[in-house]
């Protein structure tokens, strides 16, 4: 592979489709997720999945494909109309709740595809090939989202449109946390994309390295913008740990073959609902910011922490 092949940028179409892998069993949240998909757990009064679709819609993505699994049809139902419920709210004159109930169906066109076996993130993304085709598209993992006031996707979409390659999102982590994430080795970006934000050129990806072996402290977040060529790379990717096909391995394959890979370092507010602690933190943070419940909730929370045996100081 020549240096020229590795760094040449080419403008292309801007992605307008997104894939949300949401077929997992969410064992960390059992028994709650035995009957309720983790993606529908509420953060105050909206499910996690709605925050994610809102994030995509705010970035101009109008077509969303949910990769689902057995027992997860209720995710699709959430984005459908409910004529009976809407009629009752309209009769009561409850315009605020009526608008809230209708909003999910107005965000984007929602499609679904079934992942029949949990064979890894790469396999889940590969299930979207028939729907996406050869177009660039975004991948949004189903257990994290960002504050809409501090958007991430618009910059990623712009970088991908200019380069035609892969775009990742990163956050800085403490050295001892590198073993929990995919970590990137990076270099300075080309001038053509340096104006977009805190952009880096990715030269390598390592999955969960020990702190002493990590090439940087930049951890991959659950947002990707990918070219359509990723589907062929996924087909050529051999199963890794646990017999799963990893998206990181497929992206590394394209990187080796000359596809430009860039990343943007995100310094806004990210909510990680993938584990119970992160989920509870997201609920508290967002509830505290709400005009309707925030003041009373934060006042109660201060008193609770003060009086709680855990929160008491001696």
Coordinates of C-alpha atoms in Angstrom, one line a residue:
X1 CA 0.0 0.0 0.0
X2 CA 1.5 3.3 -1.0
X3 CA 1.5 6.4 1.2
X4 CA -0.6 8.2 -1.4
X5 CA -3.2 5.5 -1.2
X6 CA -3.4 5.8 2.5
X7 CA -3.9 9.5 2.6
X8 CA -5.9 10.5 -0.5
X9 CA -9.2 12.2 0.3
X10 CA -12.2 12.0 -1.9
X11 CA -15.5 13.8 -1.5
X12 CA -18.7 11.9 -1.7
X13 CA -22.4 11.7 -0.7
X14 CA -23.4 12.7 2.8
X15 CA -24.9 9.9 4.9
X16 CA -28.6 10.1 5.5
X17 CA -29.1 6.6 6.9
X18 CA -28.3 5.1 10.3
X19 CA -28.0 1.6 11.7
X20 CA -28.7 1.0 15.4
X21 CA -27.6 -2.5 16.5
X22 CA -30.1 -3.4 19.3
X23 CA -30.4 -7.2 19.3
X24 CA -28.4 -7.8 22.5
X25 CA -29.8 -9.7 25.6
X26 CA -28.7 -6.9 28.0
X27 CA -27.9 -9.5 30.7
X28 CA -26.5 -6.7 33.0
X29 CA -30.1 -5.5 33.5
X30 CA -31.8 -8.8 34.2
X31 CA -34.5 -9.5 35.3
X32 CA -35.9 -6.2 34.0
X33 CA -34.8 -6.9 30.4
X34 CA -36.3 -10.4 30.4
X35 CA -39.5 -8.8 28.9
X36 CA -38.5 -5.1 28.3
X37 CA -35.7 -4.3 25.8
X38 CA -32.9 -2.4 27.4
X39 CA -33.2 0.2 24.7
X40 CA -36.7 1.1 26.0
X41 CA -35.7 1.6 29.7
X42 CA -36.9 5.2 30.5
X43 CA -34.6 8.1 31.2
X44 CA -37.2 10.1 33.0
X45 CA -40.0 9.9 30.5
X46 CA -38.3 8.9 27.2
X47 CA -36.7 5.6 26.5
X48 CA -33.0 5.5 25.7
X49 CA -33.7 4.5 22.1
X50 CA -35.7 7.7 21.5
X51 CA -32.8 9.9 22.7
X52 CA -30.6 8.1 20.1
X53 CA -33.0 8.5 17.2
X54 CA -33.5 12.1 18.2
X55 CA -29.7 12.5 18.0
X56 CA -29.7 11.0 14.5
X57 CA -32.6 13.1 13.3
X58 CA -31.0 16.3 14.6
X59 CA -28.0 15.6 12.4
X60 CA -30.2 15.3 9.3
X61 CA -30.6 11.5 9.2
X62 CA -34.1 10.6 8.1
X63 CA -33.8 6.8 7.7
X64 CA -33.0 4.5 10.7
X65 CA -32.6 0.8 10.6
X66 CA -33.0 -1.1 13.9
X67 CA -31.1 -4.4 14.1
X68 CA -33.4 -6.3 16.4
X69 CA -33.6 -9.7 18.0
X70 CA -36.2 -12.0 19.4
X71 CA -38.7 -10.3 21.8
X72 CA -37.8 -6.8 20.8
X73 CA -40.7 -5.8 18.5
X74 CA -41.9 -3.3 21.2
X75 CA -39.0 -1.1 20.1
X76 CA -40.7 -0.6 16.7
X77 CA -44.0 -0.1 18.4
X78 CA -42.6 2.9 20.2
X79 CA -42.1 4.7 16.9
X80 CA -45.6 3.9 15.6
X81 CA -48.7 6.0 15.9
X82 CA -51.3 5.1 18.7
X83 CA -54.6 6.5 17.4
X84 CA -56.6 5.4 20.4
X85 CA -54.2 7.0 22.9
X86 CA -53.9 10.1 20.8
X87 CA -57.7 10.5 20.5
X88 CA -58.1 10.2 24.3
X89 CA -55.4 12.9 24.9
X90 CA -57.0 15.1 22.3
X91 CA -60.4 14.8 24.0
X92 CA -58.9 15.8 27.3
X93 CA -57.2 18.8 25.7
X94 CA -53.8 17.5 26.9
X95 CA -51.8 19.1 24.0
X96 CA -48.4 18.6 25.7
X97 CA -48.7 14.9 26.2
X98 CA -50.3 14.5 22.8
X99 CA -47.3 16.2 21.1
X100 CA -44.9 14.0 23.2
X101 CA -46.7 10.8 22.1
X102 CA -46.7 11.8 18.4
X103 CA -43.1 12.9 18.4
X104 CA -41.4 9.5 18.0
X105 CA -43.3 8.7 14.8
X106 CA -42.2 12.0 13.3
X107 CA -38.5 11.7 13.9
X108 CA -37.5 9.5 11.0
X109 CA -38.5 6.5 8.9
X110 CA -37.9 3.5 11.0
X111 CA -37.1 0.1 9.5
X112 CA -36.1 -3.2 11.1
X113 CA -33.9 -6.2 10.4
X114 CA -33.6 -9.3 12.5
X115 CA -30.2 -10.6 13.7
X116 CA -30.9 -14.2 14.3
X117 CA -27.8 -15.0 16.3
X118 CA -25.7 -12.7 18.5
X119 CA -22.5 -13.0 16.5
X120 CA -20.9 -9.6 17.3
X121 CA -21.2 -6.0 16.4
X122 CA -19.6 -6.5 13.0
X123 CA -22.2 -9.2 12.2
X124 CA -25.0 -6.9 13.4
X125 CA -23.9 -4.1 11.2
X126 CA -23.5 -6.5 8.3
X127 CA -27.2 -7.4 8.6
X128 CA -28.0 -3.9 7.3
X129 CA -26.4 -4.3 3.9
X130 CA -29.6 -5.0 2.0
X131 CA -31.1 -1.8 3.4
X132 CA -28.1 0.5 3.2
X133 CA -26.5 -0.7 -0.1
X134 CA -23.3 1.1 -1.1
X135 CA -24.1 4.4 0.6
X136 CA -22.2 5.8 3.5
X137 CA -24.2 5.5 6.8
X138 CA -23.9 6.1 10.5
X139 CA -23.8 3.5 13.2
X140 CA -25.2 4.5 16.6
X141 CA -24.9 2.0 19.4
X142 CA -28.1 1.5 21.3
X143 CA -26.9 2.2 24.8
X144 CA -25.3 5.7 24.7
X145 CA -26.3 9.1 23.5
X146 CA -25.0 12.7 23.7
X147 CA -26.5 16.0 24.7
X148 CA -28.2 17.6 21.7
X149 CA -26.8 20.9 22.7
X150 CA -23.3 19.5 22.2
X151 CA -23.8 17.5 18.9
X152 CA -21.3 15.0 17.7
X153 CA -22.7 13.5 14.5
X154 CA -22.8 16.6 12.3
X155 CA -19.0 16.9 12.4
X156 CA -18.6 13.2 11.8
X157 CA -20.9 13.3 8.7
X158 CA -19.1 16.2 7.3
X159 CA -15.7 14.5 7.7
X160 CA -17.0 11.4 6.0
X161 CA -18.5 13.4 3.1
X162 CA -15.1 15.0 2.5
X163 CA -13.0 11.9 2.8
X164 CA -15.2 9.1 1.7
X165 CA -13.7 6.9 4.4
X166 CA -14.3 5.8 8.0
X167 CA -15.0 8.3 10.8
X168 CA -14.8 7.4 14.4
X169 CA -15.5 9.3 17.6
X170 CA -13.2 9.4 20.6
X171 CA -13.1 10.4 24.2
X172 CA -10.0 10.7 26.4
X173 CA -9.8 8.2 29.2
X174 CA -7.4 7.7 32.1
X175 CA -4.5 5.3 31.4
X176 CA -5.9 2.6 33.6
X177 CA -9.2 2.5 31.6
X178 CA -7.6 1.7 28.2
X179 CA -8.2 -2.0 28.9
X180 CA -12.0 -1.4 28.7
X181 CA -12.1 0.2 25.2
X182 CA -10.8 0.1 21.6
X183 CA -7.8 2.5 21.5
X184 CA -6.5 4.4 18.5
X185 CA -3.1 5.4 17.4
X186 CA -3.3 8.8 15.7
X187 CA -1.5 11.4 13.7
X188 CA -2.2 15.0 12.6
X189 CA -5.1 15.3 10.0
X190 CA -4.8 16.5 6.5
X191 CA -5.5 20.2 5.9
X192 CA -8.8 19.3 4.1
X193 CA -10.4 18.3 7.3
X194 CA -8.5 20.1 10.0
X195 CA -11.0 22.9 10.1
X196 CA -13.9 20.8 11.3
X197 CA -13.0 20.3 14.9
X198 CA -10.5 18.3 17.0
X199 CA -9.9 15.9 14.2
X200 CA -7.1 13.2 14.1
X201 CA -6.0 10.8 11.4
X202 CA -6.2 7.2 12.7
X203 CA -3.2 5.0 11.9
X204 CA -4.2 2.0 13.9
X205 CA -6.7 0.4 16.3
X206 CA -6.1 -1.9 19.2
X207 CA -8.9 -3.6 21.2
X208 CA -8.7 -3.2 25.0
X209 CA -4.9 -2.9 25.4
X210 CA -3.1 -2.9 28.8
X211 CA -2.2 0.7 29.9
X212 CA 1.5 0.1 29.2
X213 CA 0.7 -1.1 25.6
X214 CA -1.9 1.5 24.7
X215 CA -0.8 3.8 21.8
X216 CA -2.9 6.7 23.1
X217 CA -5.6 7.5 25.6
X218 CA -8.3 8.0 22.9
X219 CA -11.1 5.5 23.3
X220 CA -13.6 4.7 20.6
X221 CA -17.2 5.8 21.4
X222 CA -20.3 4.2 20.1
X223 CA -20.7 6.4 17.0
X224 CA -19.3 5.6 13.6
X225 CA -19.8 6.9 10.0
X226 CA -18.8 4.2 7.5
X227 CA -18.6 3.8 3.8
X228 CA -20.6 1.1 2.0
X229 CA -17.3 -0.9 1.5
X230 CA -17.5 -1.9 5.2
X231 CA -19.9 -4.7 4.2
X232 CA -17.4 -6.5 2.0
X233 CA -14.8 -6.1 4.8
X234 CA -17.2 -7.6 7.3
X235 CA -17.6 -10.6 5.1
X236 CA -13.9 -11.0 4.9
X237 CA -13.4 -10.7 8.6
X238 CA -12.8 -13.9 10.6
X239 CA -14.5 -14.4 13.9
X240 CA -12.4 -13.3 16.8
X241 CA -12.8 -13.6 20.6
X242 CA -15.9 -15.6 21.6
X243 CA -16.5 -16.5 17.9
X244 CA -17.8 -13.0 17.2
X245 CA -17.2 -10.9 14.1
X246 CA -15.9 -7.6 15.4
X247 CA -16.5 -4.2 13.6
X248 CA -13.1 -3.0 14.8
X249 CA -11.4 -5.9 12.9
X250 CA -13.3 -5.0 9.7
X251 CA -12.4 -1.3 10.0
X252 CA -8.8 -2.3 10.6
X253 CA -8.8 -4.3 7.4
X254 CA -10.0 -1.3 5.4
X255 CA -7.4 0.8 7.0
X256 CA -4.7 -1.6 5.9
X257 CA -6.1 -1.5 2.4
X258 CA -5.9 2.3 2.1
X259 CA -9.3 3.5 3.3
X260 CA -8.8 6.8 5.1
X261 CA -9.8 6.7 8.7
X262 CA -10.3 9.8 10.8
X263 CA -11.7 10.5 14.3
X264 CA -13.0 13.5 16.2
X265 CA -12.4 13.9 19.9
X266 CA -15.7 14.6 21.6
X267 CA -15.6 16.8 24.7
X268 CA -19.3 17.2 25.2
X269 CA -21.7 15.4 27.5
X270 CA -22.1 11.7 26.8
X271 CA -24.6 9.4 28.6
X272 CA -23.6 5.7 28.8
X273 CA -26.6 3.6 29.7
X274 CA -24.9 0.3 29.0
X275 CA -24.5 -0.6 32.6
X276 CA -26.7 0.0 35.7
X277 CA -24.4 2.6 37.2
X278 CA -24.2 4.6 34.0
X279 CA -27.9 4.3 33.4
X280 CA -28.7 5.7 36.9
X281 CA -26.2 8.5 36.4
X282 CA -27.9 9.4 33.1
X283 CA -31.4 9.5 34.8
X284 CA -30.1 11.7 37.6
X285 CA -28.2 14.1 35.3
X286 CA -31.1 14.5 32.8
X287 CA -33.8 14.8 35.6
X288 CA -31.7 17.5 37.3
X289 CA -31.6 19.5 34.0
X290 CA -35.4 19.3 33.4
X291 CA -37.3 22.5 34.0
X292 CA -40.4 20.6 35.2
X293 CA -38.9 18.2 37.7
X294 CA -35.3 19.5 38.1
X295 CA -35.7 22.0 40.9
X296 CA -37.8 19.7 43.2
X297 CA -35.7 16.6 42.3
X298 CA -32.3 18.2 43.0
X299 CA -33.6 19.7 46.3
X300 CA -34.8 16.2 47.3
X301 CA -31.5 14.6 46.1
X302 CA -29.4 17.0 48.2
X303 CA -31.4 16.1 51.3
X304 CA -31.3 12.4 50.5
X305 CA -27.5 12.4 50.1
X306 CA -27.1 14.4 53.3
X307 CA -29.3 12.1 55.4
X308 CA -28.3 8.8 53.7
X309 CA -26.0 6.6 55.8
X310 CA -23.7 6.5 52.7
X311 CA -23.7 10.2 52.3
X312 CA -23.2 11.2 55.9
X313 CA -19.8 12.5 57.0
X314 CA -18.4 12.0 60.4

